[in-house]
Coordinates of C-alpha atoms in Angstrom, one line a residue:
M1 CA -134.1 -67.8 -71.6
R2 CA -135.9 -65.0 -73.5
F3 CA -137.2 -61.8 -71.9
A4 CA -140.4 -62.3 -73.9
D5 CA -141.1 -65.4 -71.7
F6 CA -141.7 -63.1 -68.7
P7 CA -144.7 -61.0 -69.6
F8 CA -145.3 -59.5 -66.1
L9 CA -141.6 -58.6 -65.9
R10 CA -142.1 -56.6 -69.1
Y11 CA -145.2 -54.9 -67.8
L12 CA -143.8 -53.8 -64.5
P13 CA -141.3 -51.1 -65.7
F14 CA -144.1 -49.3 -67.6
I15 CA -146.4 -49.3 -64.6
L16 CA -143.6 -48.0 -62.4
I17 CA -142.8 -45.2 -64.8
G18 CA -146.5 -44.4 -64.9
V19 CA -146.6 -44.2 -61.1
F20 CA -143.7 -41.7 -61.1
I21 CA -145.5 -39.6 -63.8
G22 CA -148.7 -39.7 -61.7
Q23 CA -146.8 -38.5 -58.7
S24 CA -145.3 -35.5 -60.5
N25 CA -146.7 -32.0 -60.5
W26 CA -147.5 -32.1 -64.3
S27 CA -149.5 -35.3 -64.2
P28 CA -152.9 -35.1 -66.0
S29 CA -156.1 -35.2 -63.9
L30 CA -157.9 -38.3 -62.8
M31 CA -160.7 -37.9 -65.4
S32 CA -158.2 -37.2 -68.2
L33 CA -156.2 -40.3 -67.4
A34 CA -159.4 -42.4 -67.2
L35 CA -160.5 -41.1 -70.6
A36 CA -157.1 -41.7 -72.1
L37 CA -157.0 -45.3 -70.8
S38 CA -160.4 -46.0 -72.2
L39 CA -159.4 -44.7 -75.6
L40 CA -156.2 -46.7 -75.6
W41 CA -157.9 -49.9 -74.7
L42 CA -160.5 -49.3 -77.4
G43 CA -157.8 -48.6 -79.9
Y44 CA -156.0 -51.8 -78.8
L45 CA -159.1 -53.9 -79.3
I46 CA -159.6 -52.4 -82.8
V47 CA -156.0 -53.1 -83.8
M48 CA -156.3 -56.7 -82.4
V49 CA -159.5 -57.3 -84.5
K50 CA -157.8 -56.0 -87.6
L51 CA -154.7 -58.1 -86.9
E52 CA -156.9 -61.2 -86.9
K53 CA -158.3 -60.2 -90.3
G54 CA -154.8 -59.5 -91.6
K55 CA -155.6 -55.8 -92.3
S56 CA -153.2 -54.1 -89.9
K57 CA -149.4 -53.8 -89.7
F58 CA -149.4 -51.7 -86.6
Q59 CA -147.8 -53.2 -83.5
S60 CA -150.5 -53.5 -80.9
S61 CA -147.8 -53.8 -78.2
Y62 CA -147.1 -50.0 -78.5
L63 CA -150.7 -49.2 -77.5
A64 CA -150.5 -51.8 -74.6
Y65 CA -147.3 -50.3 -73.1
V66 CA -148.7 -46.7 -73.4
A67 CA -151.9 -48.0 -71.7
L68 CA -149.7 -49.4 -68.8
L69 CA -148.0 -46.0 -68.4
V70 CA -151.4 -44.3 -68.2
F71 CA -152.7 -47.1 -65.8
G72 CA -149.8 -46.4 -63.4
A73 CA -150.5 -42.7 -63.4
L74 CA -154.2 -43.4 -62.9
L75 CA -153.5 -45.5 -59.8
V76 CA -151.7 -42.6 -58.2
Q77 CA -154.3 -40.0 -59.0
N78 CA -157.1 -42.2 -57.8
R79 CA -155.2 -42.8 -54.6
L80 CA -154.7 -39.1 -54.1
A81 CA -158.4 -38.5 -54.7
Q82 CA -159.3 -41.0 -52.1
T83 CA -156.9 -39.6 -49.5
D84 CA -157.8 -35.9 -50.0
F85 CA -158.3 -34.6 -46.5
N86 CA -160.9 -32.2 -45.2
T87 CA -159.1 -29.1 -43.7
E88 CA -162.4 -28.0 -42.1
I89 CA -161.4 -30.0 -39.0
L90 CA -158.7 -27.3 -38.4
H91 CA -161.6 -24.8 -37.8
S92 CA -163.8 -27.2 -35.8
D93 CA -164.9 -26.7 -32.2
S94 CA -165.3 -30.5 -31.5
Y95 CA -165.3 -33.8 -33.4
L96 CA -166.6 -37.3 -33.0
A97 CA -164.1 -40.1 -33.9
E98 CA -163.9 -43.9 -33.7
V99 CA -160.9 -45.6 -32.1
T100 CA -159.3 -48.0 -34.6
L101 CA -156.4 -49.6 -32.6
Y102 CA -155.2 -50.6 -29.2
D103 CA -153.0 -48.2 -27.3
Q104 CA -149.3 -48.2 -28.0
Q105 CA -147.1 -47.4 -24.9
K106 CA -144.9 -44.3 -25.3
P107 CA -142.5 -42.8 -22.7
N108 CA -145.0 -40.4 -21.3
S109 CA -148.3 -41.2 -23.0
F110 CA -150.2 -43.7 -25.1
E111 CA -150.5 -43.5 -28.9
N112 CA -153.6 -44.4 -30.9
L113 CA -155.3 -43.6 -34.2
L114 CA -158.8 -42.1 -34.6
A115 CA -161.1 -42.2 -37.6
V116 CA -163.1 -38.9 -37.5
K117 CA -166.8 -39.3 -38.4
S118 CA -168.2 -35.9 -37.7
I119 CA -167.0 -32.4 -36.9
L120 CA -168.7 -29.4 -35.3
V121 CA -168.2 -26.2 -37.3
D122 CA -170.1 -23.0 -36.4
R123 CA -172.5 -25.1 -34.3
V124 CA -173.4 -27.4 -37.2
W125 CA -172.3 -31.1 -37.3
K126 CA -170.8 -32.2 -40.6
D127 CA -169.7 -35.5 -41.9
A128 CA -165.9 -35.9 -42.2
Q129 CA -163.5 -38.7 -43.0
V130 CA -160.0 -38.0 -41.8
K131 CA -157.5 -39.7 -39.5
V132 CA -155.9 -38.2 -36.4
L133 CA -152.9 -39.6 -34.6
I134 CA -153.5 -39.0 -30.9
Y135 CA -151.5 -39.2 -27.6
H136 CA -153.4 -39.5 -24.3
Q137 CA -152.6 -40.1 -20.7
N138 CA -155.6 -42.1 -19.5
E139 CA -154.4 -45.3 -17.7
Q140 CA -157.7 -47.0 -18.6
G141 CA -156.7 -47.1 -22.2
L142 CA -158.7 -47.1 -25.4
E143 CA -160.1 -50.0 -27.4
P144 CA -161.1 -50.3 -31.1
G145 CA -164.7 -49.4 -31.7
Q146 CA -165.1 -46.8 -28.9
V147 CA -166.4 -43.4 -30.0
L148 CA -164.7 -40.3 -28.5
L149 CA -165.9 -36.7 -28.2
V150 CA -162.9 -34.4 -28.5
K151 CA -163.6 -30.7 -27.7
K152 CA -160.6 -29.2 -29.4
K153 CA -159.1 -29.2 -32.9
P154 CA -156.1 -31.2 -34.0
E155 CA -153.0 -29.8 -35.8
Q156 CA -151.5 -30.6 -39.1
I157 CA -148.3 -32.5 -39.0
P158 CA -145.4 -30.1 -39.9
S159 CA -142.9 -30.8 -42.6
P160 CA -139.2 -31.3 -41.6
L161 CA -137.2 -28.1 -40.9
N162 CA -133.8 -29.4 -41.8
P163 CA -132.2 -30.9 -44.9
L164 CA -132.6 -34.7 -45.3
E165 CA -134.3 -34.9 -41.9
F166 CA -136.8 -37.9 -41.8
D167 CA -140.0 -36.7 -43.4
Y168 CA -142.5 -37.9 -40.8
R169 CA -145.4 -35.9 -42.4
Q170 CA -144.9 -37.7 -45.7
Y171 CA -144.6 -41.0 -44.0
L172 CA -147.9 -40.6 -42.3
E173 CA -149.6 -39.0 -45.4
R174 CA -149.0 -42.2 -47.3
Q175 CA -151.0 -44.0 -44.7
G176 CA -153.8 -41.4 -45.0
I177 CA -152.9 -39.6 -41.7
H178 CA -152.8 -35.8 -41.9
F179 CA -153.4 -34.6 -38.3
R180 CA -152.1 -35.3 -34.8
Q181 CA -153.2 -34.2 -31.4
F182 CA -152.1 -34.5 -27.7
L183 CA -155.3 -35.1 -25.7
G184 CA -153.9 -35.8 -22.2
K185 CA -157.2 -36.7 -20.5
N186 CA -159.3 -34.1 -22.3
Y187 CA -161.7 -36.4 -24.1
Q188 CA -164.9 -38.3 -23.4
V189 CA -165.9 -41.8 -24.4
V190 CA -169.5 -41.4 -25.5
D191 CA -170.3 -44.7 -27.1
S192 CA -169.1 -48.0 -28.7
A193 CA -169.6 -48.0 -32.4
R194 CA -172.1 -50.4 -33.7
T195 CA -169.7 -52.3 -35.9
S196 CA -170.0 -55.9 -37.2
V197 CA -168.0 -58.7 -35.6
F198 CA -165.5 -58.7 -38.4
D199 CA -164.6 -55.0 -38.5
Y200 CA -162.0 -55.2 -35.8
F201 CA -161.7 -59.0 -35.7
L202 CA -158.0 -59.2 -36.7
V203 CA -157.0 -56.2 -34.6
R204 CA -158.6 -57.9 -31.5
L205 CA -157.2 -61.3 -32.4
R206 CA -153.6 -59.8 -32.8
H207 CA -154.0 -58.1 -29.4
E208 CA -155.2 -61.2 -27.7
I209 CA -152.5 -63.4 -29.1
G210 CA -149.9 -60.7 -28.1
E211 CA -151.3 -60.7 -24.5
M212 CA -151.3 -64.5 -24.4
L213 CA -147.6 -64.6 -25.6
K214 CA -146.7 -62.1 -22.8
S215 CA -148.4 -64.3 -20.2
K216 CA -146.9 -67.6 -21.4
I217 CA -143.3 -66.5 -21.9
P218 CA -141.7 -65.9 -18.5
D219 CA -138.7 -63.8 -19.7
E220 CA -139.6 -60.2 -20.5
N221 CA -136.9 -59.8 -23.2
S222 CA -137.9 -63.1 -24.8
A223 CA -141.5 -61.9 -24.9
Q224 CA -140.5 -58.7 -26.7
I225 CA -138.6 -60.7 -29.3
A226 CA -141.5 -63.2 -29.7
L227 CA -144.0 -60.3 -30.4
A228 CA -141.6 -58.9 -33.0
L229 CA -140.7 -62.2 -34.6
L230 CA -144.2 -63.8 -34.6
L231 CA -146.5 -60.7 -34.9
G232 CA -144.2 -57.9 -36.2
Q233 CA -144.8 -55.8 -33.1
K234 CA -141.3 -54.1 -32.8
K235 CA -142.3 -50.9 -31.0
E236 CA -141.8 -52.5 -27.5
L237 CA -138.2 -53.7 -28.3
D238 CA -135.5 -52.7 -25.8
P239 CA -133.0 -50.4 -27.6
T240 CA -130.0 -52.6 -26.5
I241 CA -131.6 -55.7 -27.9
R242 CA -132.5 -53.8 -31.1
E243 CA -128.8 -52.7 -31.4
A244 CA -127.5 -56.2 -30.9
Y245 CA -129.6 -57.6 -33.7
T246 CA -128.7 -54.7 -36.0
Q247 CA -125.0 -55.3 -35.5
A248 CA -125.4 -59.0 -35.9
G249 CA -127.0 -58.2 -39.3
V250 CA -130.2 -60.1 -38.5
M251 CA -132.6 -57.3 -37.8
H252 CA -134.7 -58.6 -40.6
I253 CA -135.8 -61.6 -38.6
L254 CA -137.6 -59.3 -36.2
A255 CA -139.6 -57.7 -39.0
V256 CA -142.2 -60.2 -40.0
S257 CA -141.2 -60.8 -43.7
G258 CA -141.0 -63.3 -46.4
L259 CA -138.6 -65.4 -44.3
H260 CA -141.4 -65.9 -41.7
V261 CA -144.0 -66.7 -44.3
G262 CA -141.6 -69.1 -45.9
I263 CA -141.0 -70.9 -42.6
I264 CA -144.7 -71.3 -42.0
Y265 CA -145.2 -72.5 -45.6
A266 CA -142.4 -75.1 -45.1
L267 CA -143.9 -76.2 -41.8
F268 CA -147.2 -77.1 -43.4
I269 CA -145.8 -78.4 -46.7
L270 CA -143.4 -80.8 -44.9
I271 CA -146.4 -82.3 -43.2
L272 CA -147.8 -83.2 -46.7
K273 CA -144.9 -85.5 -47.5
P274 CA -145.2 -88.1 -44.7
L275 CA -149.0 -88.1 -45.1
K276 CA -148.7 -89.1 -48.8
M277 CA -152.2 -87.7 -49.6
K278 CA -154.0 -88.5 -52.8
K279 CA -154.3 -85.8 -55.4
E280 CA -157.8 -84.5 -54.5
K281 CA -157.0 -84.5 -50.7
A282 CA -153.6 -82.9 -51.4
R283 CA -155.3 -80.0 -53.3
V284 CA -157.7 -79.4 -50.5
Y285 CA -154.8 -79.4 -48.0
L286 CA -152.8 -77.0 -50.2
L287 CA -155.8 -74.6 -50.3
F288 CA -155.8 -74.8 -46.5
V289 CA -152.1 -73.9 -46.5
I290 CA -152.9 -70.8 -48.7
L291 CA -155.6 -69.8 -46.3
I292 CA -153.2 -70.1 -43.3
I293 CA -150.6 -68.0 -45.1
W294 CA -153.0 -65.2 -45.9
L295 CA -154.5 -65.3 -42.4
Y296 CA -151.0 -64.8 -41.0
A297 CA -150.4 -62.0 -43.5
F298 CA -153.5 -60.2 -42.3
L299 CA -152.7 -60.9 -38.7
T300 CA -149.3 -59.4 -38.9
G301 CA -150.5 -56.2 -40.6
L302 CA -150.0 -56.9 -44.3
S303 CA -146.4 -55.5 -44.5
P304 CA -145.1 -55.3 -48.1
S305 CA -142.6 -58.1 -47.7
V306 CA -145.3 -60.4 -46.2
V307 CA -147.8 -59.7 -49.0
R308 CA -145.0 -60.3 -51.5
A309 CA -144.2 -63.6 -49.9
A310 CA -147.8 -64.6 -49.4
T311 CA -148.6 -63.9 -53.1
M312 CA -145.5 -65.8 -54.3
F313 CA -146.2 -68.9 -52.1
S314 CA -149.8 -68.8 -53.1
L315 CA -148.9 -68.8 -56.8
L316 CA -146.3 -71.6 -56.3
T317 CA -148.9 -73.6 -54.5
F318 CA -151.4 -73.2 -57.3
G319 CA -148.7 -74.3 -59.6
Q320 CA -148.2 -77.4 -57.5
M321 CA -151.9 -78.1 -57.7
R322 CA -151.7 -77.9 -61.5
E323 CA -148.4 -79.8 -61.5
R324 CA -146.7 -76.8 -63.1
E325 CA -143.7 -74.7 -61.9
P326 CA -144.3 -71.0 -62.8
S327 CA -141.3 -68.7 -63.4
I328 CA -140.1 -67.0 -60.2
Y329 CA -139.5 -63.8 -62.2
N330 CA -143.1 -63.8 -63.3
I331 CA -144.3 -64.4 -59.8
L332 CA -142.2 -61.6 -58.4
A333 CA -143.3 -59.1 -61.0
F334 CA -147.0 -60.2 -60.7
S335 CA -146.9 -59.8 -56.9
A336 CA -145.3 -56.3 -57.3
I337 CA -148.0 -55.3 -59.8
L338 CA -150.7 -56.5 -57.5
M339 CA -149.4 -54.5 -54.6
I340 CA -148.9 -51.4 -56.7
T341 CA -152.4 -51.6 -58.0
I342 CA -153.8 -51.8 -54.4
N343 CA -151.5 -49.0 -53.1
P344 CA -149.1 -47.3 -55.6
H345 CA -147.3 -45.5 -52.7
V346 CA -146.0 -48.9 -51.6
I347 CA -143.0 -48.5 -53.9
Y348 CA -141.7 -45.8 -51.5
E349 CA -141.7 -48.1 -48.5
V350 CA -138.2 -49.4 -47.5
G351 CA -139.7 -52.8 -46.7
F352 CA -141.1 -53.2 -50.2
Q353 CA -137.8 -52.2 -51.8
L354 CA -135.5 -54.4 -49.6
S355 CA -137.9 -57.4 -49.9
Y356 CA -137.9 -57.5 -53.7
L357 CA -134.2 -56.7 -53.9
A358 CA -133.3 -59.5 -51.5
V359 CA -135.3 -62.1 -53.5
L360 CA -133.9 -60.9 -56.8
G361 CA -130.4 -61.2 -55.3
I362 CA -131.1 -64.8 -54.1
V363 CA -132.6 -65.8 -57.5
M364 CA -129.9 -64.2 -59.7
I365 CA -126.7 -64.1 -57.7
Q366 CA -127.0 -67.1 -55.2
P367 CA -126.6 -69.8 -57.9
L368 CA -123.4 -68.2 -59.1
I369 CA -121.9 -68.1 -55.6
L370 CA -123.1 -71.6 -54.9
N371 CA -121.3 -73.0 -58.0
L372 CA -118.0 -71.6 -56.7
W373 CA -117.6 -74.6 -54.4
L374 CA -119.2 -78.1 -54.3
P375 CA -118.9 -79.5 -50.7
R376 CA -118.8 -83.3 -50.3
H377 CA -120.4 -83.5 -46.9
K378 CA -124.0 -82.7 -46.1
V379 CA -123.2 -80.4 -43.2
L380 CA -120.8 -78.4 -45.2
E381 CA -123.2 -78.2 -48.1
Y382 CA -125.9 -76.9 -45.8
I383 CA -123.6 -74.3 -44.4
W384 CA -122.4 -73.3 -47.9
Q385 CA -126.0 -72.9 -49.1
L386 CA -127.0 -70.7 -46.2
T387 CA -123.8 -68.7 -46.7
S388 CA -124.5 -68.2 -50.4
V389 CA -128.0 -67.1 -49.7
S390 CA -126.9 -64.6 -47.1
V391 CA -124.1 -63.2 -49.3
A392 CA -126.3 -62.9 -52.4
A393 CA -129.1 -61.0 -50.4
Q394 CA -126.5 -58.8 -48.8
L395 CA -124.8 -57.9 -52.1
V396 CA -128.0 -56.7 -53.6
T397 CA -129.5 -54.9 -50.6
F398 CA -126.4 -53.3 -49.1
P399 CA -126.5 -50.2 -51.4
L400 CA -130.1 -49.4 -50.4
S401 CA -129.4 -50.1 -46.7
I402 CA -126.5 -47.7 -46.7
Y403 CA -128.5 -45.1 -48.6
Y404 CA -131.3 -45.2 -45.9
F405 CA -129.5 -46.3 -42.7
H406 CA -125.8 -45.5 -43.3
V407 CA -124.7 -48.7 -41.5
F408 CA -123.2 -52.0 -42.6
P409 CA -123.0 -54.9 -40.2
T410 CA -119.5 -56.4 -40.5
Y411 CA -120.4 -59.8 -39.0
F412 CA -123.7 -60.3 -40.9
L413 CA -122.5 -63.7 -42.2
L414 CA -121.7 -65.0 -38.7
G415 CA -125.1 -63.7 -37.4
N416 CA -127.0 -65.3 -40.3
L417 CA -125.2 -68.6 -39.9
L418 CA -125.9 -68.8 -36.1
I419 CA -129.2 -67.1 -35.7
L420 CA -131.2 -67.9 -38.8
P421 CA -131.4 -71.7 -38.1
L422 CA -132.3 -70.9 -34.5
A423 CA -135.1 -68.5 -35.8
F424 CA -136.4 -71.4 -37.9
V425 CA -136.7 -73.6 -34.7
I426 CA -138.3 -70.7 -32.8
M427 CA -141.0 -70.3 -35.5
Q428 CA -141.7 -74.0 -35.3
V429 CA -142.4 -73.6 -31.6
G430 CA -143.9 -70.1 -31.8
V431 CA -146.6 -70.9 -34.4
P432 CA -148.0 -73.8 -32.4
L433 CA -148.0 -71.6 -29.3
M434 CA -150.0 -68.9 -31.2
M435 CA -152.5 -71.6 -32.2
L436 CA -152.6 -73.8 -29.1
G437 CA -151.4 -71.5 -26.3
W438 CA -154.9 -71.3 -24.8
I439 CA -154.7 -75.0 -23.8
P440 CA -153.6 -75.3 -20.1
L441 CA -150.2 -76.9 -19.5
L442 CA -149.5 -77.1 -23.2
G443 CA -149.3 -73.3 -23.5
E444 CA -147.0 -73.1 -20.4
V445 CA -144.6 -75.8 -21.8
L446 CA -144.5 -74.2 -25.3
G447 CA -144.0 -70.8 -23.7
W448 CA -141.1 -72.0 -21.5
V449 CA -139.4 -73.7 -24.5
L450 CA -139.9 -70.6 -26.7
S451 CA -138.5 -68.4 -23.9
W452 CA -135.4 -70.5 -23.5
L453 CA -134.8 -70.6 -27.3
I454 CA -135.2 -66.8 -27.7
W455 CA -132.9 -66.3 -24.6
L456 CA -130.2 -68.3 -26.5
Q457 CA -130.8 -66.3 -29.7
N458 CA -130.5 -63.0 -27.7
W459 CA -127.3 -64.2 -26.1
I460 CA -125.8 -65.0 -29.5
A461 CA -126.8 -61.6 -30.9
E462 CA -125.3 -59.9 -27.8
A463 CA -122.1 -61.9 -28.1
I464 CA -121.7 -60.8 -31.7
R465 CA -122.4 -57.2 -30.7
V466 CA -119.5 -57.0 -28.3
I467 CA -116.9 -58.2 -30.9
P468 CA -114.9 -55.1 -31.8
G469 CA -115.7 -53.6 -35.2
G470 CA -119.2 -55.0 -35.3
K471 CA -120.5 -52.3 -37.7
L472 CA -119.3 -49.7 -40.1
D473 CA -121.4 -46.5 -39.6
R474 CA -121.8 -43.1 -41.2
L475 CA -121.5 -44.7 -44.6
T476 CA -123.1 -42.9 -47.6
I477 CA -124.0 -43.6 -51.2
D478 CA -125.9 -41.6 -53.7
F479 CA -128.5 -42.8 -56.2
A480 CA -126.0 -42.9 -59.0
G481 CA -123.7 -45.1 -56.8
M482 CA -126.5 -47.5 -56.2
L483 CA -127.2 -47.8 -59.9
V484 CA -123.6 -48.5 -60.5
V485 CA -123.5 -51.4 -58.0
W486 CA -126.7 -52.9 -59.3
G487 CA -125.5 -52.5 -62.9
M488 CA -122.3 -54.4 -62.1
L489 CA -124.3 -57.2 -60.4
L490 CA -126.6 -57.5 -63.4
I491 CA -123.5 -57.8 -65.6
I492 CA -122.1 -60.5 -63.4
A493 CA -125.4 -62.4 -63.4
A494 CA -125.7 -62.2 -67.2
W495 CA -122.0 -63.1 -67.8
E496 CA -122.6 -66.7 -68.8
F497 CA -125.6 -65.9 -71.0
G498 CA -124.7 -62.8 -72.9
S499 CA -121.8 -61.5 -75.1
K500 CA -118.8 -61.0 -72.8
R501 CA -117.5 -58.3 -75.0
K502 CA -120.7 -56.3 -75.0
L503 CA -121.1 -56.8 -71.2
T504 CA -117.5 -55.6 -70.7
W505 CA -118.1 -52.4 -72.7
I506 CA -121.4 -51.8 -70.8
G507 CA -119.6 -52.2 -67.5
L508 CA -116.7 -49.8 -68.5
S509 CA -119.3 -47.3 -69.8
I510 CA -121.2 -47.3 -66.5
L511 CA -118.0 -46.8 -64.6
F512 CA -116.9 -44.0 -66.9
L513 CA -120.2 -42.2 -66.6
W514 CA -120.2 -42.6 -62.8
A515 CA -116.6 -41.3 -62.5
G516 CA -117.6 -38.3 -64.7
F517 CA -120.6 -37.6 -62.5
R518 CA -118.5 -37.8 -59.3
F519 CA -115.9 -35.4 -60.8
Y520 CA -118.6 -32.9 -61.8
S521 CA -120.1 -33.1 -58.3
E522 CA -116.7 -32.4 -56.7
L523 CA -116.2 -29.4 -59.0
Q524 CA -119.6 -28.0 -57.9
K525 CA -118.8 -28.1 -54.2
P526 CA -118.4 -24.6 -52.8
S527 CA -115.1 -23.6 -51.1
R528 CA -117.0 -21.8 -48.2
E529 CA -120.5 -22.8 -47.0
L530 CA -122.6 -22.1 -44.0
I531 CA -125.5 -24.4 -43.0
I532 CA -128.0 -23.2 -40.3
Y533 CA -130.0 -26.0 -38.6
Q534 CA -133.2 -25.4 -36.6
G535 CA -133.8 -27.2 -33.3
K536 CA -136.9 -27.0 -31.1
K537 CA -135.7 -23.7 -29.4
S538 CA -132.3 -22.9 -30.9
Q539 CA -129.9 -23.2 -33.8
L540 CA -126.7 -25.1 -34.8
L541 CA -124.3 -23.6 -37.3
D542 CA -121.9 -25.7 -39.5
F543 CA -119.3 -23.7 -41.4
S544 CA -117.3 -25.6 -44.0
V545 CA -114.1 -24.2 -45.6
S546 CA -111.7 -26.2 -47.9
G547 CA -113.0 -29.5 -46.6
E548 CA -112.8 -28.7 -42.9
T549 CA -116.0 -28.3 -40.9
Y550 CA -116.4 -26.0 -37.9
S551 CA -119.6 -25.9 -35.7
W552 CA -121.3 -23.7 -33.2
N553 CA -124.2 -25.1 -31.2
Q554 CA -126.6 -22.9 -29.3
G555 CA -128.3 -25.7 -27.4
L556 CA -129.3 -28.7 -29.5
D557 CA -129.0 -31.9 -27.4
G558 CA -127.6 -35.2 -28.7
G559 CA -131.0 -36.5 -29.7
E560 CA -131.8 -33.4 -31.8
I561 CA -128.4 -33.5 -33.4
S562 CA -128.8 -37.2 -34.3
Y563 CA -132.2 -36.6 -35.8
S564 CA -132.0 -33.2 -37.4
V565 CA -128.3 -32.5 -38.2
E566 CA -126.6 -35.9 -38.7
P567 CA -128.5 -36.9 -41.9
N568 CA -127.1 -33.9 -43.8
R569 CA -123.6 -34.3 -42.3
I570 CA -123.5 -37.9 -43.3
H571 CA -124.8 -37.2 -46.8
N572 CA -122.1 -34.5 -47.4
Q573 CA -119.4 -36.6 -45.6
L574 CA -118.9 -34.0 -42.9
A575 CA -117.2 -34.8 -39.6
Q576 CA -119.4 -36.2 -36.8
F577 CA -117.6 -34.0 -34.3
P578 CA -116.5 -30.8 -36.0
T579 CA -114.0 -28.4 -34.6
S580 CA -115.6 -25.6 -32.5
L581 CA -116.4 -22.4 -34.4
I582 CA -114.8 -19.6 -32.3
A583 CA -117.0 -16.6 -31.7
Q584 CA -116.2 -13.3 -29.9
E585 CA -119.0 -11.9 -27.8
L586 CA -119.7 -8.2 -28.3
D587 CA -121.2 -5.7 -25.8
S588 CA -124.5 -5.9 -27.6
G589 CA -124.8 -9.6 -27.0
K590 CA -124.0 -10.4 -30.6
L591 CA -121.5 -13.1 -31.5
E592 CA -118.9 -12.2 -34.1
F593 CA -117.4 -15.1 -36.1
I594 CA -114.4 -13.3 -37.5
S595 CA -112.9 -16.3 -39.4
A596 CA -116.3 -17.1 -41.0
G597 CA -117.2 -13.6 -41.9
F598 CA -120.5 -13.1 -40.2
T599 CA -122.1 -11.9 -37.0
F600 CA -125.0 -13.6 -35.2
D601 CA -127.6 -12.3 -32.7
P602 CA -128.8 -15.5 -30.9
T603 CA -131.5 -13.5 -29.1
H604 CA -133.2 -12.0 -32.1
K605 CA -132.1 -14.8 -34.5
K606 CA -130.5 -12.4 -37.0
L607 CA -127.4 -12.9 -39.1
W608 CA -125.2 -10.2 -40.6
F609 CA -122.6 -10.8 -43.3
L610 CA -119.3 -8.8 -43.6
A611 CA -119.6 -9.3 -47.4
P612 CA -122.7 -10.3 -49.3
P613 CA -122.8 -14.1 -50.0
K614 CA -123.0 -15.5 -53.5
L615 CA -126.2 -17.5 -52.9
I616 CA -128.7 -18.0 -50.1
Y617 CA -131.1 -21.0 -49.9
S618 CA -133.9 -22.0 -47.5
W619 CA -135.1 -25.6 -46.9
S620 CA -138.7 -25.9 -48.0
E621 CA -140.8 -29.0 -48.9
G622 CA -137.8 -31.3 -49.2
Q623 CA -135.5 -29.1 -51.3
W624 CA -133.3 -26.0 -51.2
V625 CA -135.1 -23.0 -52.6
A626 CA -133.1 -19.9 -53.7
M627 CA -133.7 -16.7 -51.9
Q628 CA -132.8 -13.1 -52.6
T629 CA -129.2 -12.4 -51.6
K630 CA -128.9 -9.7 -48.8
D631 CA -126.6 -8.5 -46.1
M632 CA -128.9 -9.6 -43.2
L633 CA -130.9 -12.7 -42.7
V634 CA -133.5 -13.7 -40.0
V635 CA -133.1 -17.4 -39.2
D636 CA -135.9 -18.1 -36.8
S637 CA -138.0 -20.8 -38.6
L638 CA -136.2 -22.6 -41.4
A639 CA -132.8 -24.2 -42.2
Y640 CA -130.6 -22.1 -44.5
R641 CA -127.6 -22.7 -46.8
I642 CA -125.3 -19.8 -47.5
L643 CA -122.6 -20.0 -50.2
F644 CA -119.7 -17.5 -50.0

């Protein structure tokens, strides 16, 4: 097995590096990159012509790889140019916008997405193309294609105030959404847009199938799971059910992914065997299977994992039609390049990262685990294969899961062994229900069967949830730690093919570098540190000294602490419930924290230091920014880090 046999796998790293370059502040402009790419390809063609005539010794591959780097950067700059938003809407008096989705129920309102078409600025209507995330309270609801007149301007989505807090603004920006607005009932439906039948066909079809599933499945909780499992609509999931599936380690079955596409693929391919079609008919049928897979991918919203799986199964099917078996590594890399070309920001989506890591783990690690034991009985062999797949996928994905979610499901293996086979059966009933549920009596029977199967699945997930020690939480790993884990797994995967001596030295070098990095990080930790977090109306103070954390909370509730404070506490391995920081209240209303060496005025949001601190940082645009050191600090709008 040679690396040169996987061309797309060789191209992918250069495109990824190019994407990171294009995302950086020092990236060349779109026109400069386009010109550079044109010159590189021209140079490549000239070199190739000379090579054919035997007049050149220059390696053409160098030009090709540089061109791939430029191509990756060009993708990002082109995407940024397309998503540049018009800030004039912030100065508008009114705007006209088209509804693009069906309403999503929220606790006190309905959420929807508007595509703005025109804005009124200084009594002049101007064309505009921006998206606004809205919340309204009209019980009649909105439908795709309606045109609204809104007589007030939206607001820009603010950046997070606290360190490592989820960046909702960045999350929406990557979807092209830069504004939000609470409308209540202050809008007017003025028209229905004259769109073609196909403009909102899939949106309407997804909505109609969802409503049909709700009507055919008698149990409400089962209907919620059916919407998530079959259509990827997880927003209506009950928190208790969500927690049960998370602790069972099977939350991935509720996010429409490659697993679901694989089940649908298997369902239609298994039909082919008993029919024993001739070659020509088999090819037509396989084209029909590809069409069904992509229809399902579009129907469920084209999530990264679904697109990856649909692309892979399509290529595998084309290979079957040509009686060839393409390399799984080439297929994986090609599907990734295709997705990055369409949207370079997809590499930042957790679903994209977890999906590819899981498949890589199954392809590289699962055979090694499978060979550890060769069961003699069919049932044991099936259980062992499912076990090896689950363990391989978990080994490769757990560093990333901990990095993002800080949780590890202890009983993931039990959950996968019991729930995954049941999910396969549920899909075999659910897909026919989606296609044939409109038929009287048949839809009711399929809905009842599906409801009972999902009830059983929920019961198993809940039974696993109540087992003590179901999850390890508040776990943390840094980027270097992830690289160490993946490096060791690669060494294990290559152990039988490479030089064991070289691999051992590489492994020891990785561990030595990581230990040195950890030692350096520990030396850099300050002995005394104060973090000031911002809530909606108040502040929370964490004071750390010699590894102990003390906290003072002015009024942040549990939800705010979980969302705004906990990410930084977990990252820095601070206590979840710190010791109270004792303050003495002065006659002026100020609070004197004698042990910490500062005084705080909660009314005017001012902080005085008994002795000037060494460094002061403010949290801005996702990083700590150094400020001028002074004896007094106003803490009314940002998070601050003070080192003593």
